[in-house]
mmCIF file of C-alpha atoms in Angstrom:
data_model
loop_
_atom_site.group_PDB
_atom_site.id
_atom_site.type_symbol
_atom_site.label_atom_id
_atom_site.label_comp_id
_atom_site.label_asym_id
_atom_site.label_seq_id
_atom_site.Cartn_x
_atom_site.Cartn_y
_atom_site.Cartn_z
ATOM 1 C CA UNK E 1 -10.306 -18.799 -11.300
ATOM 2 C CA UNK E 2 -8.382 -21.891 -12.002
ATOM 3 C CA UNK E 3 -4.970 -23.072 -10.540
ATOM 4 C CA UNK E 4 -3.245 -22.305 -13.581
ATOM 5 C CA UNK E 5 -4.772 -19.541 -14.207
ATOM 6 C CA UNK E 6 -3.821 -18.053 -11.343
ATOM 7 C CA UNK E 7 -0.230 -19.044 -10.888
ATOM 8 C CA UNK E 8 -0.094 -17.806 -14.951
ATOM 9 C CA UNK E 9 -1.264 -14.182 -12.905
ATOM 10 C CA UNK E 10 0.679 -14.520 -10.406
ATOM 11 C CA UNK E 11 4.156 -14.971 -12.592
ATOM 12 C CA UNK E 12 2.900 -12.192 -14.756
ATOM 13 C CA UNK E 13 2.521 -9.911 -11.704
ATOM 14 C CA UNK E 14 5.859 -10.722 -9.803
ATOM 15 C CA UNK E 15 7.911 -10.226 -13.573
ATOM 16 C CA UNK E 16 5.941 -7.357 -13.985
ATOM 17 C CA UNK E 17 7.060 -5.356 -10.080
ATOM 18 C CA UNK E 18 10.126 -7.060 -10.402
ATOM 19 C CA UNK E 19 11.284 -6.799 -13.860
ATOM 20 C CA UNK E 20 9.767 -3.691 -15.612
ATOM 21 C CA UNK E 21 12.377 -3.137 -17.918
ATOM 22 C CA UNK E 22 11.487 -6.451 -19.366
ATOM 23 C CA UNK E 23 7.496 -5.575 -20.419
ATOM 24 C CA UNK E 24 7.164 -3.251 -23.338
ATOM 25 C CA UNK E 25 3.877 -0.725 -23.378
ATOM 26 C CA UNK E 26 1.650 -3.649 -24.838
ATOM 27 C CA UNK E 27 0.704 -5.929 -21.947
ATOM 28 C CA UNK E 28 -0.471 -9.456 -21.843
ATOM 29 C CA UNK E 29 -4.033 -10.143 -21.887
ATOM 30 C CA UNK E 30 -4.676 -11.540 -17.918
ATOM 31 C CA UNK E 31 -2.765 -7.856 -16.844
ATOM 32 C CA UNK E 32 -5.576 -5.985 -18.962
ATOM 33 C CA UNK E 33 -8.017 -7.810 -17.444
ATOM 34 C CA UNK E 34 -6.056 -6.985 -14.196
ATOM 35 C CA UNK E 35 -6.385 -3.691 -14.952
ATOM 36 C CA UNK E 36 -9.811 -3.528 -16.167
ATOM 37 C CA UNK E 37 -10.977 -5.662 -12.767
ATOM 38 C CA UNK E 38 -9.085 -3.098 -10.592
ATOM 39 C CA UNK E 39 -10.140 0.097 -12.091
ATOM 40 C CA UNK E 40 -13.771 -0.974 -11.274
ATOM 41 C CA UNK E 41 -12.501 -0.823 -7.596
ATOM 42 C CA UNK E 42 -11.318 2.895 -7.977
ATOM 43 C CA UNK E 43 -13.184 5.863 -6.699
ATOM 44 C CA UNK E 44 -15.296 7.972 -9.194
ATOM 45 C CA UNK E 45 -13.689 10.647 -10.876
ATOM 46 C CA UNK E 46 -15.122 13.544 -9.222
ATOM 47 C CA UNK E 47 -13.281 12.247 -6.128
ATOM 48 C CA UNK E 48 -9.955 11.547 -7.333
ATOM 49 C CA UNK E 49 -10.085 15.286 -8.780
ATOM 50 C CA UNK E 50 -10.745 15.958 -5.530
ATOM 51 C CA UNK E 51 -8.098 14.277 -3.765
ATOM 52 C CA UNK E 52 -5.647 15.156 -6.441
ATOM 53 C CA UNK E 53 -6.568 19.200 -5.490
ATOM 54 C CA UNK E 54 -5.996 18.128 -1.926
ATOM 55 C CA UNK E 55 -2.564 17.179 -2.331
ATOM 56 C CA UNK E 56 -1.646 20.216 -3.998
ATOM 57 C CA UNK E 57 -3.605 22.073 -1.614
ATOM 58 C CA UNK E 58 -0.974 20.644 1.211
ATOM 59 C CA UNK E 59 1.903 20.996 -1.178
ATOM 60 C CA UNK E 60 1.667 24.586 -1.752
ATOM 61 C CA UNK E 61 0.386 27.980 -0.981
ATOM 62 C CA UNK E 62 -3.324 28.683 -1.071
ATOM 63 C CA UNK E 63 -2.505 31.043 -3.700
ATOM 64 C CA UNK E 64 -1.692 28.572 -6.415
ATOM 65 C CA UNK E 65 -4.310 26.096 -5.963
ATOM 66 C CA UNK E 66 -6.642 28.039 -8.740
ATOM 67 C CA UNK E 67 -3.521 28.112 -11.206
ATOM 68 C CA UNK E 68 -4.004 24.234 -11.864
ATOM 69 C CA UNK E 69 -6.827 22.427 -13.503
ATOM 70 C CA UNK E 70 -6.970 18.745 -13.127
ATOM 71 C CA UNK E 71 -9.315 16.032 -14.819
ATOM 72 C CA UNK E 72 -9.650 12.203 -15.128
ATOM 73 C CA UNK E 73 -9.763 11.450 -18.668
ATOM 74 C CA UNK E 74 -10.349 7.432 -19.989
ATOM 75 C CA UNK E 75 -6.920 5.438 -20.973
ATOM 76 C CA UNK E 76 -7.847 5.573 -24.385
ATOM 77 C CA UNK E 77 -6.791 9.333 -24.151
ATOM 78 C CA UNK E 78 -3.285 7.383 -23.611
ATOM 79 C CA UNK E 79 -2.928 5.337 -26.119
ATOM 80 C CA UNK E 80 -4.680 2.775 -23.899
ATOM 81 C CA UNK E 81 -2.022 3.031 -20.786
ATOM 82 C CA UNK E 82 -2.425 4.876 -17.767
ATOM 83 C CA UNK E 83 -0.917 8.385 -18.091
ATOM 84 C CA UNK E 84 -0.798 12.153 -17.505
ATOM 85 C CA UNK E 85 -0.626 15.537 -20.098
ATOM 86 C CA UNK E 86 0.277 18.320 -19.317
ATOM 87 C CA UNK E 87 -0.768 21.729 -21.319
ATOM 88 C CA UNK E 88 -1.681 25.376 -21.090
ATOM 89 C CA UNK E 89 -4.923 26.548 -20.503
ATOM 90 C CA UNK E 90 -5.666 28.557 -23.210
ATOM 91 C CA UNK E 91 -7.547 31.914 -21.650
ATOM 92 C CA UNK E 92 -5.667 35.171 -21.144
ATOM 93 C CA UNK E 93 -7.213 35.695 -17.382
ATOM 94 C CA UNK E 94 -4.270 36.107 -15.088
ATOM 95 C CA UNK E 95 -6.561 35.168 -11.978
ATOM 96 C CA UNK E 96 -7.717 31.610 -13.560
ATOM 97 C CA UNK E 97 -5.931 28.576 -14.572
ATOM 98 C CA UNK E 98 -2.561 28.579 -16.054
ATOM 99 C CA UNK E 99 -1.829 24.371 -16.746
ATOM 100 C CA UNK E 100 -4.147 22.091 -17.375
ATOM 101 C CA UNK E 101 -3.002 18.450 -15.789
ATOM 102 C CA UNK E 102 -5.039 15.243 -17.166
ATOM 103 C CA UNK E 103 -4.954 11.598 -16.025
ATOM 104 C CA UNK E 104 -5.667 8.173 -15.931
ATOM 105 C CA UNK E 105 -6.396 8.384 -12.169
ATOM 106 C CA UNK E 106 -5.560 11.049 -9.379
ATOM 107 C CA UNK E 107 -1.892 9.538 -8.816
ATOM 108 C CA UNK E 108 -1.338 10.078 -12.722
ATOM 109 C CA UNK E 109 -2.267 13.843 -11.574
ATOM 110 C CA UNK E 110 -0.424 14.190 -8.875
ATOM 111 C CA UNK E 111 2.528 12.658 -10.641
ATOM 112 C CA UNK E 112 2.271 14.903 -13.334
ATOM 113 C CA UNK E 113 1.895 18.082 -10.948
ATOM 114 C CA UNK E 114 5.380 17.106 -9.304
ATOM 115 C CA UNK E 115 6.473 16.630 -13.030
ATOM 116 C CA UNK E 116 5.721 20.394 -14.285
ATOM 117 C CA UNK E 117 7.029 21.427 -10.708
ATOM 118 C CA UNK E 118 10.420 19.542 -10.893
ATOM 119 C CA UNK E 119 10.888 20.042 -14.943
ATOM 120 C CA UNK E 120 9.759 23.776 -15.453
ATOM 121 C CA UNK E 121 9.748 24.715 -12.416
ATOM 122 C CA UNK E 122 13.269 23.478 -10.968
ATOM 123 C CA UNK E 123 10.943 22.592 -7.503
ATOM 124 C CA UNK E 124 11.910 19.393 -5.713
ATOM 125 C CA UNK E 125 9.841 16.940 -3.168
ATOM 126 C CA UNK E 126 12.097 14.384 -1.130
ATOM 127 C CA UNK E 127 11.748 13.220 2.700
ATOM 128 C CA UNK E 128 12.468 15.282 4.967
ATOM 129 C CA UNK E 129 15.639 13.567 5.387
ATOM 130 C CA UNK E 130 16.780 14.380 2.229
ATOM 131 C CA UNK E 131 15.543 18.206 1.965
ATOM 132 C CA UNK E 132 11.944 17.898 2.043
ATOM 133 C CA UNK E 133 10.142 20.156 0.283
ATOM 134 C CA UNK E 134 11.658 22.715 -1.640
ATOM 135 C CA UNK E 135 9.745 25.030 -3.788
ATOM 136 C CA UNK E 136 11.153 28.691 -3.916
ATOM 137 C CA UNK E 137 12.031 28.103 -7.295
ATOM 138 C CA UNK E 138 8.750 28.107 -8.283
ATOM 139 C CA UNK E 139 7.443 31.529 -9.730
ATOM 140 C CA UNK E 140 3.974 33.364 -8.642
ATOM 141 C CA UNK E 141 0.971 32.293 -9.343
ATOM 142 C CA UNK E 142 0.156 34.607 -13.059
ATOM 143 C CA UNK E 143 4.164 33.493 -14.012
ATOM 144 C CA UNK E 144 4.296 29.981 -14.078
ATOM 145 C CA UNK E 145 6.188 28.493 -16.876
ATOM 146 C CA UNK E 146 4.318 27.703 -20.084
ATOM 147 C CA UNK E 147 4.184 24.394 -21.994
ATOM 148 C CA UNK E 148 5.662 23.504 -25.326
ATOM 149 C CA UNK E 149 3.187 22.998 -27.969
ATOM 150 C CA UNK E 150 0.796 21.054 -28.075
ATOM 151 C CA UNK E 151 1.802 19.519 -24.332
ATOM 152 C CA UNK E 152 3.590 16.428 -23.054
ATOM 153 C CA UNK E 153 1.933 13.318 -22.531
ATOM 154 C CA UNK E 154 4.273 10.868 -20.439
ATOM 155 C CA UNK E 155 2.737 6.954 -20.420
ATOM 156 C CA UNK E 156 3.241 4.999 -17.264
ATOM 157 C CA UNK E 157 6.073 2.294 -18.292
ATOM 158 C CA UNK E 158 4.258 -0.492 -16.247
ATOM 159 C CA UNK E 159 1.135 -0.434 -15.119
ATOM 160 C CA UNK E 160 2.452 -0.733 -11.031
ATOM 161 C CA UNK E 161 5.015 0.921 -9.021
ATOM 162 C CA UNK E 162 5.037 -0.808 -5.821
ATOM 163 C CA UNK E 163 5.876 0.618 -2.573
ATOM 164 C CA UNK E 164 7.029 -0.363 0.942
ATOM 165 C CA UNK E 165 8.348 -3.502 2.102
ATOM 166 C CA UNK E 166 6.924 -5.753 5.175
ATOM 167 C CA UNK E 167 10.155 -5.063 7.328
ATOM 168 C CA UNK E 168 9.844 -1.465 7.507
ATOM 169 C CA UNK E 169 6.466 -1.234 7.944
ATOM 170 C CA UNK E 170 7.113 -2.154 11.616
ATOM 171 C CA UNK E 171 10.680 -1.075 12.214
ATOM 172 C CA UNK E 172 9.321 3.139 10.665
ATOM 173 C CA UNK E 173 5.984 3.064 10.277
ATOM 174 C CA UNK E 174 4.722 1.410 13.498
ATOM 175 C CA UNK E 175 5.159 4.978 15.349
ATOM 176 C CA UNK E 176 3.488 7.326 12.875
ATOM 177 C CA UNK E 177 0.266 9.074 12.958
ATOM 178 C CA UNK E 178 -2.450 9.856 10.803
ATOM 179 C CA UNK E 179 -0.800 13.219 10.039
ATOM 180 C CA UNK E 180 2.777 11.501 8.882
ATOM 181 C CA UNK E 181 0.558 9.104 6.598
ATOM 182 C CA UNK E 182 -0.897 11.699 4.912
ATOM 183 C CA UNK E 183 2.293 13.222 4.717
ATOM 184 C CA UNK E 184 3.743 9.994 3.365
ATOM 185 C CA UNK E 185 0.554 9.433 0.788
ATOM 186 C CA UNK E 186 0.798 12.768 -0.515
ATOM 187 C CA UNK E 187 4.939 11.924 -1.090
ATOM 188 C CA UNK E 188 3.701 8.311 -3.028
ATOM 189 C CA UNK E 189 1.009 10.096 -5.202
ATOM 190 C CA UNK E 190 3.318 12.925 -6.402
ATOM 191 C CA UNK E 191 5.795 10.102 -7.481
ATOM 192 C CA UNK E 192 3.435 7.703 -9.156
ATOM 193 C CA UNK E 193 3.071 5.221 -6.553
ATOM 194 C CA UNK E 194 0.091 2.870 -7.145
ATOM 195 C CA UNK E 195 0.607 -0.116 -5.887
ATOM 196 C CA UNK E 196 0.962 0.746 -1.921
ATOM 197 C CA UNK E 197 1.432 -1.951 0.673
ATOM 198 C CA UNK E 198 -1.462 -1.621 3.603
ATOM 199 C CA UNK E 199 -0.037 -3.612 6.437
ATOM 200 C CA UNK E 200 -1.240 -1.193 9.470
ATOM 201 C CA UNK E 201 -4.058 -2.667 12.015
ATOM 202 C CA UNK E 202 -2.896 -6.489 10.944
ATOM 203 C CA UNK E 203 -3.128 -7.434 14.346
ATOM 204 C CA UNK E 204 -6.775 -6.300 15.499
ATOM 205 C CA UNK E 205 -8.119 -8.234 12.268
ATOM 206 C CA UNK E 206 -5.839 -11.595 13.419
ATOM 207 C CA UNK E 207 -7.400 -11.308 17.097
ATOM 208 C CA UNK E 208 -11.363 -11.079 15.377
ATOM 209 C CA UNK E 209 -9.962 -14.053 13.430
ATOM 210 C CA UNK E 210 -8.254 -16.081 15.801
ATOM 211 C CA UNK E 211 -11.146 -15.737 18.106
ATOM 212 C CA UNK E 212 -13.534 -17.447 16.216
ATOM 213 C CA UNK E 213 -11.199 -20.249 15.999
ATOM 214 C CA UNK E 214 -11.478 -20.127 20.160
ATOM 215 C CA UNK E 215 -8.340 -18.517 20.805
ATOM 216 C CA UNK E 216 -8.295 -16.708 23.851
ATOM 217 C CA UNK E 217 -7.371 -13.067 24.310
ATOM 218 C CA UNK E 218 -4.488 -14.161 26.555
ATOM 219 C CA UNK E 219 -3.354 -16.507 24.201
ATOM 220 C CA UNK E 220 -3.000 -13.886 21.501
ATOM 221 C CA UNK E 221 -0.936 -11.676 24.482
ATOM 222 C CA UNK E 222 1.958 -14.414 24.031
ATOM 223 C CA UNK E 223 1.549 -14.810 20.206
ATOM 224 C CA UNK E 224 1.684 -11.011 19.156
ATOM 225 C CA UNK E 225 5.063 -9.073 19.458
ATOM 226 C CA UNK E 226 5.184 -5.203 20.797
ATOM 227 C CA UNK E 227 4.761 -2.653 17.972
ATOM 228 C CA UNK E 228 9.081 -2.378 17.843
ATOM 229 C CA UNK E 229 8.912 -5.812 16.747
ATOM 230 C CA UNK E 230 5.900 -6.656 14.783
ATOM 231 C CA UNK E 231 8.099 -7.627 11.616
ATOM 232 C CA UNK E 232 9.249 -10.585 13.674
ATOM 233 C CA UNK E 233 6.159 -11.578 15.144
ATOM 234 C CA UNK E 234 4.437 -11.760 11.780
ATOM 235 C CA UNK E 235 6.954 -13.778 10.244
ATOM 236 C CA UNK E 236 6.968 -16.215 12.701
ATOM 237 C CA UNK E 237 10.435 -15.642 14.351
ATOM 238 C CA UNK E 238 9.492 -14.845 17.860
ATOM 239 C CA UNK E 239 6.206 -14.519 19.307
ATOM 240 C CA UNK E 240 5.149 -12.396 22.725
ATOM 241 C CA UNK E 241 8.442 -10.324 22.810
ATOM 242 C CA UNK E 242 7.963 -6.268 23.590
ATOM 243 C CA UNK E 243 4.261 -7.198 24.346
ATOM 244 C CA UNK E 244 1.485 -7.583 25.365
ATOM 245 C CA UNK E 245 -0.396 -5.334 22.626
ATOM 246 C CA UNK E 246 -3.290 -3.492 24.255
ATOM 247 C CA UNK E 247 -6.900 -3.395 23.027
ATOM 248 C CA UNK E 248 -6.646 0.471 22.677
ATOM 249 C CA UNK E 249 -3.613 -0.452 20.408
ATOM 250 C CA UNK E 250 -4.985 -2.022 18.241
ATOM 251 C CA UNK E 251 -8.438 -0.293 18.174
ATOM 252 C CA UNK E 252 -6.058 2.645 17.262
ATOM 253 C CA UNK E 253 -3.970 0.621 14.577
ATOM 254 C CA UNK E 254 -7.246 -0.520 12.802
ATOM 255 C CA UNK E 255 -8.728 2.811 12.716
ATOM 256 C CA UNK E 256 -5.696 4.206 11.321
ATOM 257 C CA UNK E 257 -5.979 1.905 8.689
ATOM 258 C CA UNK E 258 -9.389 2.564 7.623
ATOM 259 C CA UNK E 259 -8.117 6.459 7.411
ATOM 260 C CA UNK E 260 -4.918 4.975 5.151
ATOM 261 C CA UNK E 261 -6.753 2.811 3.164
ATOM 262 C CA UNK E 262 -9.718 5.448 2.408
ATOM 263 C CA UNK E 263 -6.708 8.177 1.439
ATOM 264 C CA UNK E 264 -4.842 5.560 -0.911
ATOM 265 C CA UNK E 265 -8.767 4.788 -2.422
ATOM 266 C CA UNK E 266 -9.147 8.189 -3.165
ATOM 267 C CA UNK E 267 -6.007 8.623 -5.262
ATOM 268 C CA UNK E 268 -6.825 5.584 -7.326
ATOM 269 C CA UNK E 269 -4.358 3.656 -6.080
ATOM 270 C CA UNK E 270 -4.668 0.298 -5.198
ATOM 271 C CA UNK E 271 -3.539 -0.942 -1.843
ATOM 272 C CA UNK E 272 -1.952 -4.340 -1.084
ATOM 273 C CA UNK E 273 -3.048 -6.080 1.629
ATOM 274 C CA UNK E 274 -1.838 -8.806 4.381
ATOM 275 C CA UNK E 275 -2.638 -12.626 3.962
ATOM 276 C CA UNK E 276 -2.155 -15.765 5.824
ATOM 277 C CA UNK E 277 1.251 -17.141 5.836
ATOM 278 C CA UNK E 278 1.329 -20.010 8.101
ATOM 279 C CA UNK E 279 2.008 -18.629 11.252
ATOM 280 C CA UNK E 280 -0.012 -19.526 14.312
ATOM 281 C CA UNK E 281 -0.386 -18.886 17.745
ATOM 282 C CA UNK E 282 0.580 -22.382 20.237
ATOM 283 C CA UNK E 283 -3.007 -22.883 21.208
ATOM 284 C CA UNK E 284 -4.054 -24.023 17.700
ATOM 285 C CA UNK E 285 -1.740 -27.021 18.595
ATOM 286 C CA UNK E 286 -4.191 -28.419 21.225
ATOM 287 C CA UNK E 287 -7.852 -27.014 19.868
ATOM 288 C CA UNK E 288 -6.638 -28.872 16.102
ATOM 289 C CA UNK E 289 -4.266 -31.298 17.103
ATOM 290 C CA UNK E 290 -5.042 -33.223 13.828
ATOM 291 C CA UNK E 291 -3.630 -30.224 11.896
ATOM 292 C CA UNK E 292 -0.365 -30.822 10.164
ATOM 293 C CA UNK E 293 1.516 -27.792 12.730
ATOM 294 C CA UNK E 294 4.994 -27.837 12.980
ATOM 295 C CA UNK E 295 7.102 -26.148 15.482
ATOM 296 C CA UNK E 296 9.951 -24.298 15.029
ATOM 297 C CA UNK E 297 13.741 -24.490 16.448
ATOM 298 C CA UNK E 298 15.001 -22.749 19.543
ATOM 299 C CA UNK E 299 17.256 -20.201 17.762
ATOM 300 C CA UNK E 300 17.528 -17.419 20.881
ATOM 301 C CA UNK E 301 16.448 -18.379 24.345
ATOM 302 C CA UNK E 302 16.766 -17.646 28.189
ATOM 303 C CA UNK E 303 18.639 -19.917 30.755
ATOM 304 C CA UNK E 304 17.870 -22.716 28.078
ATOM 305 C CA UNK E 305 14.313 -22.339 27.959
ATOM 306 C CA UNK E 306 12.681 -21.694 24.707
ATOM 307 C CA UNK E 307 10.264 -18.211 25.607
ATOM 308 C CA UNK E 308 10.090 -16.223 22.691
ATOM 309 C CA UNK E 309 11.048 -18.149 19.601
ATOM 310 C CA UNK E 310 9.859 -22.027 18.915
ATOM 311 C CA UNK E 311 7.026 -20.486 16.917
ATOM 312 C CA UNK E 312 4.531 -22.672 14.999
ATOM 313 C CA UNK E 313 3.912 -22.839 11.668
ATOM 314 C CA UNK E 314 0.878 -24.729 9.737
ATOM 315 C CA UNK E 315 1.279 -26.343 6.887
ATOM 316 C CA UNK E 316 0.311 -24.800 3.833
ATOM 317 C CA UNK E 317 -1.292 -28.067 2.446
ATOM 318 C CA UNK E 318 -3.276 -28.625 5.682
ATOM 319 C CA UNK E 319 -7.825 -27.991 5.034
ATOM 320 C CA UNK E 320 -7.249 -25.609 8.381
ATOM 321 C CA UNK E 321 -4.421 -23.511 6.135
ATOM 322 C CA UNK E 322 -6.939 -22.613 3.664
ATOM 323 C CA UNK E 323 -9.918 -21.466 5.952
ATOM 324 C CA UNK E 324 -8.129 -20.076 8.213
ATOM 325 C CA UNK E 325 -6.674 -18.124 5.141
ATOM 326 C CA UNK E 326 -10.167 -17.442 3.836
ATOM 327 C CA UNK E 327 -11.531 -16.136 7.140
ATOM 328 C CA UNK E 328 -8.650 -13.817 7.433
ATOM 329 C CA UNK E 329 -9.442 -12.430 4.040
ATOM 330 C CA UNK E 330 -13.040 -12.229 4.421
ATOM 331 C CA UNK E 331 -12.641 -10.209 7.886
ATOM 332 C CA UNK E 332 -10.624 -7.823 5.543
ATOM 333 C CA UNK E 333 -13.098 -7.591 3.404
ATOM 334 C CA UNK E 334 -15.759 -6.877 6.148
ATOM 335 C CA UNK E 335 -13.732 -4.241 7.926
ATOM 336 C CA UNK E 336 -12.757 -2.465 4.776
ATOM 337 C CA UNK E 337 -14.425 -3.257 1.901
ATOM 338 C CA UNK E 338 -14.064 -5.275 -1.189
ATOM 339 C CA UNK E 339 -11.019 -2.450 -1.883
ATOM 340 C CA UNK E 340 -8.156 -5.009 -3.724
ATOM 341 C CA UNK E 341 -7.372 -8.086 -5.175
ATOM 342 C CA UNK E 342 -3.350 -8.233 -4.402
ATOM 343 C CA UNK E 343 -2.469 -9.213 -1.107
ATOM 344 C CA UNK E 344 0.999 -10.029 -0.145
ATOM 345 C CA UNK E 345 1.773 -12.920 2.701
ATOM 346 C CA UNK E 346 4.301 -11.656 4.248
ATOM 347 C CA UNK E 347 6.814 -13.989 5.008
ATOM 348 C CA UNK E 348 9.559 -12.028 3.665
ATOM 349 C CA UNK E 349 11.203 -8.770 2.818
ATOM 350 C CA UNK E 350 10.746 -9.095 -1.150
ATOM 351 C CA UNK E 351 7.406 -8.315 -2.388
ATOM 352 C CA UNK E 352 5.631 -12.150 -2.933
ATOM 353 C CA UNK E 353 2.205 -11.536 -4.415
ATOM 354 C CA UNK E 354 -0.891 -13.533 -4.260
ATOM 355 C CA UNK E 355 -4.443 -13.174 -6.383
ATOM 356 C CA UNK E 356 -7.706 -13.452 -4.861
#
């Protein structure tokens, strides 16, 4: 891909997260070919039914599970967007399926389930901080609330709603488990997330990467932060504070991950991943000292002595910025698969895409 191709992506994606009101339903040519790249990523159909059935599975009672069908259907069912419909099923068994859901992947499904259970069904799904799941409104399974007509069919206004930022993945998310990430999945598919950021188990794929550049394990020890501060490590505005991470850490972290990434894969959505930003640990000084590194001020210290801040940063121009870059990516792509082509550096709390 050329340079201006890609920074003519690149604009296209960042006006597209950030300003949806400003695309109409007809999209530019490089986000169709976007699209078309990235659906060729996505899990079969068979398994985003599946997941899609899985999520209502943990949403409600057993009992309703066989009052839903759901299928994948093509985009050209939606006028060439992604989408879901909603409908009856037309049989007059009382034991079988009631509404039919159909979409362009399993988050279109899920979407539209929460849909028919918020719009006919007066049910509502929020955190748990703001009344979690509430669905007594929703009649018994034989009952539920029939459709309109012919159906609705509501088109996705963008093709991404994007989800997460790179603060909070550290200050909230550093402490959950596999069981709150499902939890939290299941919340993003039933609201038509699809553009998730993936920044969990960061860390173990730095220290494979940093290695092979000859970094010691004890050098990493003073470059990572402790999981309460990760935010700050990976932006470069402290290094070594709350740590040292432990190996079973971030063995942990990365298989965590894997599970995230593998749940996200399932739904259809597509996850965005970490990238290089410049930030280094202080023994790259001395094993490239011809690299353009620079480091950074003093801005909090101890007795005057610079211990957790004075990071270093390498230049972005620098040879060593781009393979270190390219490794980093690469080890991605070994751990998890070729699973995305957004990844997001990281360097602050706005949403600053990159194509690969």
């Amino acid at each position: 891909m050329s340079n201006s191709n890609s920074i003519f992506l690149l604009l296209i994606l960042t006006l597209t997260l950030l300003l949806p009101t400003a695309l109409t339903l007809s999209q530019p040519k490089p986000i169709q070919a976007l699209l078309k790249h990235l659906d060729s990523k996505r899990a079969s159909p068979s398994v985003q039914e599946a997941a899609a059935k899985a999520v209502l599975k943990r949403l409600l009672p057993e009992c309703y599970v066989p009052s839903f069908q759901f299928k994948i259907v093509p985009r050209d069912v939606c006028g060439g967007q992604s989408c879901f419909l909603i409908s009856n099923y037309n049989s007059s068994s009382k034991n079988g399926p009631e509404i039919v859901i159909k979409g362009t992947t399993a988050v279109e499904i899920a979407s539209g389930l929460y849909w028919y259970l918020k719009y006919w069904c007066g049910a509502h799904v929020s955190w748990d901080k703001t009344g979690g799941v509430q669905i007594a409104s929703i009649p018994k399974p034989g009952s539920l609330p029939i459709v309109k007509d012919d159906g609705v069919m509501i088109q996705r206004p963008v093709p991404w709603n994007y989800y997460q930022n790179v603060v909070t993945s550290s200050y909230s998310y550093v402490w959950w488990d596999w069981e709150r990430w499902e939890k939290e999945i299941d919340w993003m598919a039933l609201h038509g997330v699809n553009l998730p950021l993936a920044f969990v188990g960061q860390e173990a794929i730095w220290q494979k990467v940093f290695m092979d550049f000859k970094i010691s394990k004890d050098d990493l020890n003073d470059f990572f932060g402790g999981p309460a501060f990760l935010a700050w490590a990976r932006m470069g505005n402290l290094h070594g504070w709350g740590g040292p991470l432990t190996q079973s850490w971030l063995d942990q972290q990365l298989a965590l991950q894997k599970w995230i990434l593998s749940r996200v894969l399932e739904l259809g959505m597509t996850p965005v991943l970490p990238s290089f930003s410049g930030n280094i640990p202080a023994a790259l000084k001395k094993i490239s000292p011809s690299a353009n590194i620079t480091k950074l001020g003093n801005w909090n210290f101890v007795d005057a002595k610079c211990c957790w801040s004075c990071t270093y940063l390498l230049d972005p121009s620098d040879p060593l910025f781009v393979e270190i870059g390219e490794a980093f990516i690469r080890r991605q792509v070994k751990e998890y698969g070729d699973v995305t082509d957004i990844i997001e550096h990281g360097f602050s709390e706005l949403p600053n895409f990159f194509l690969h």
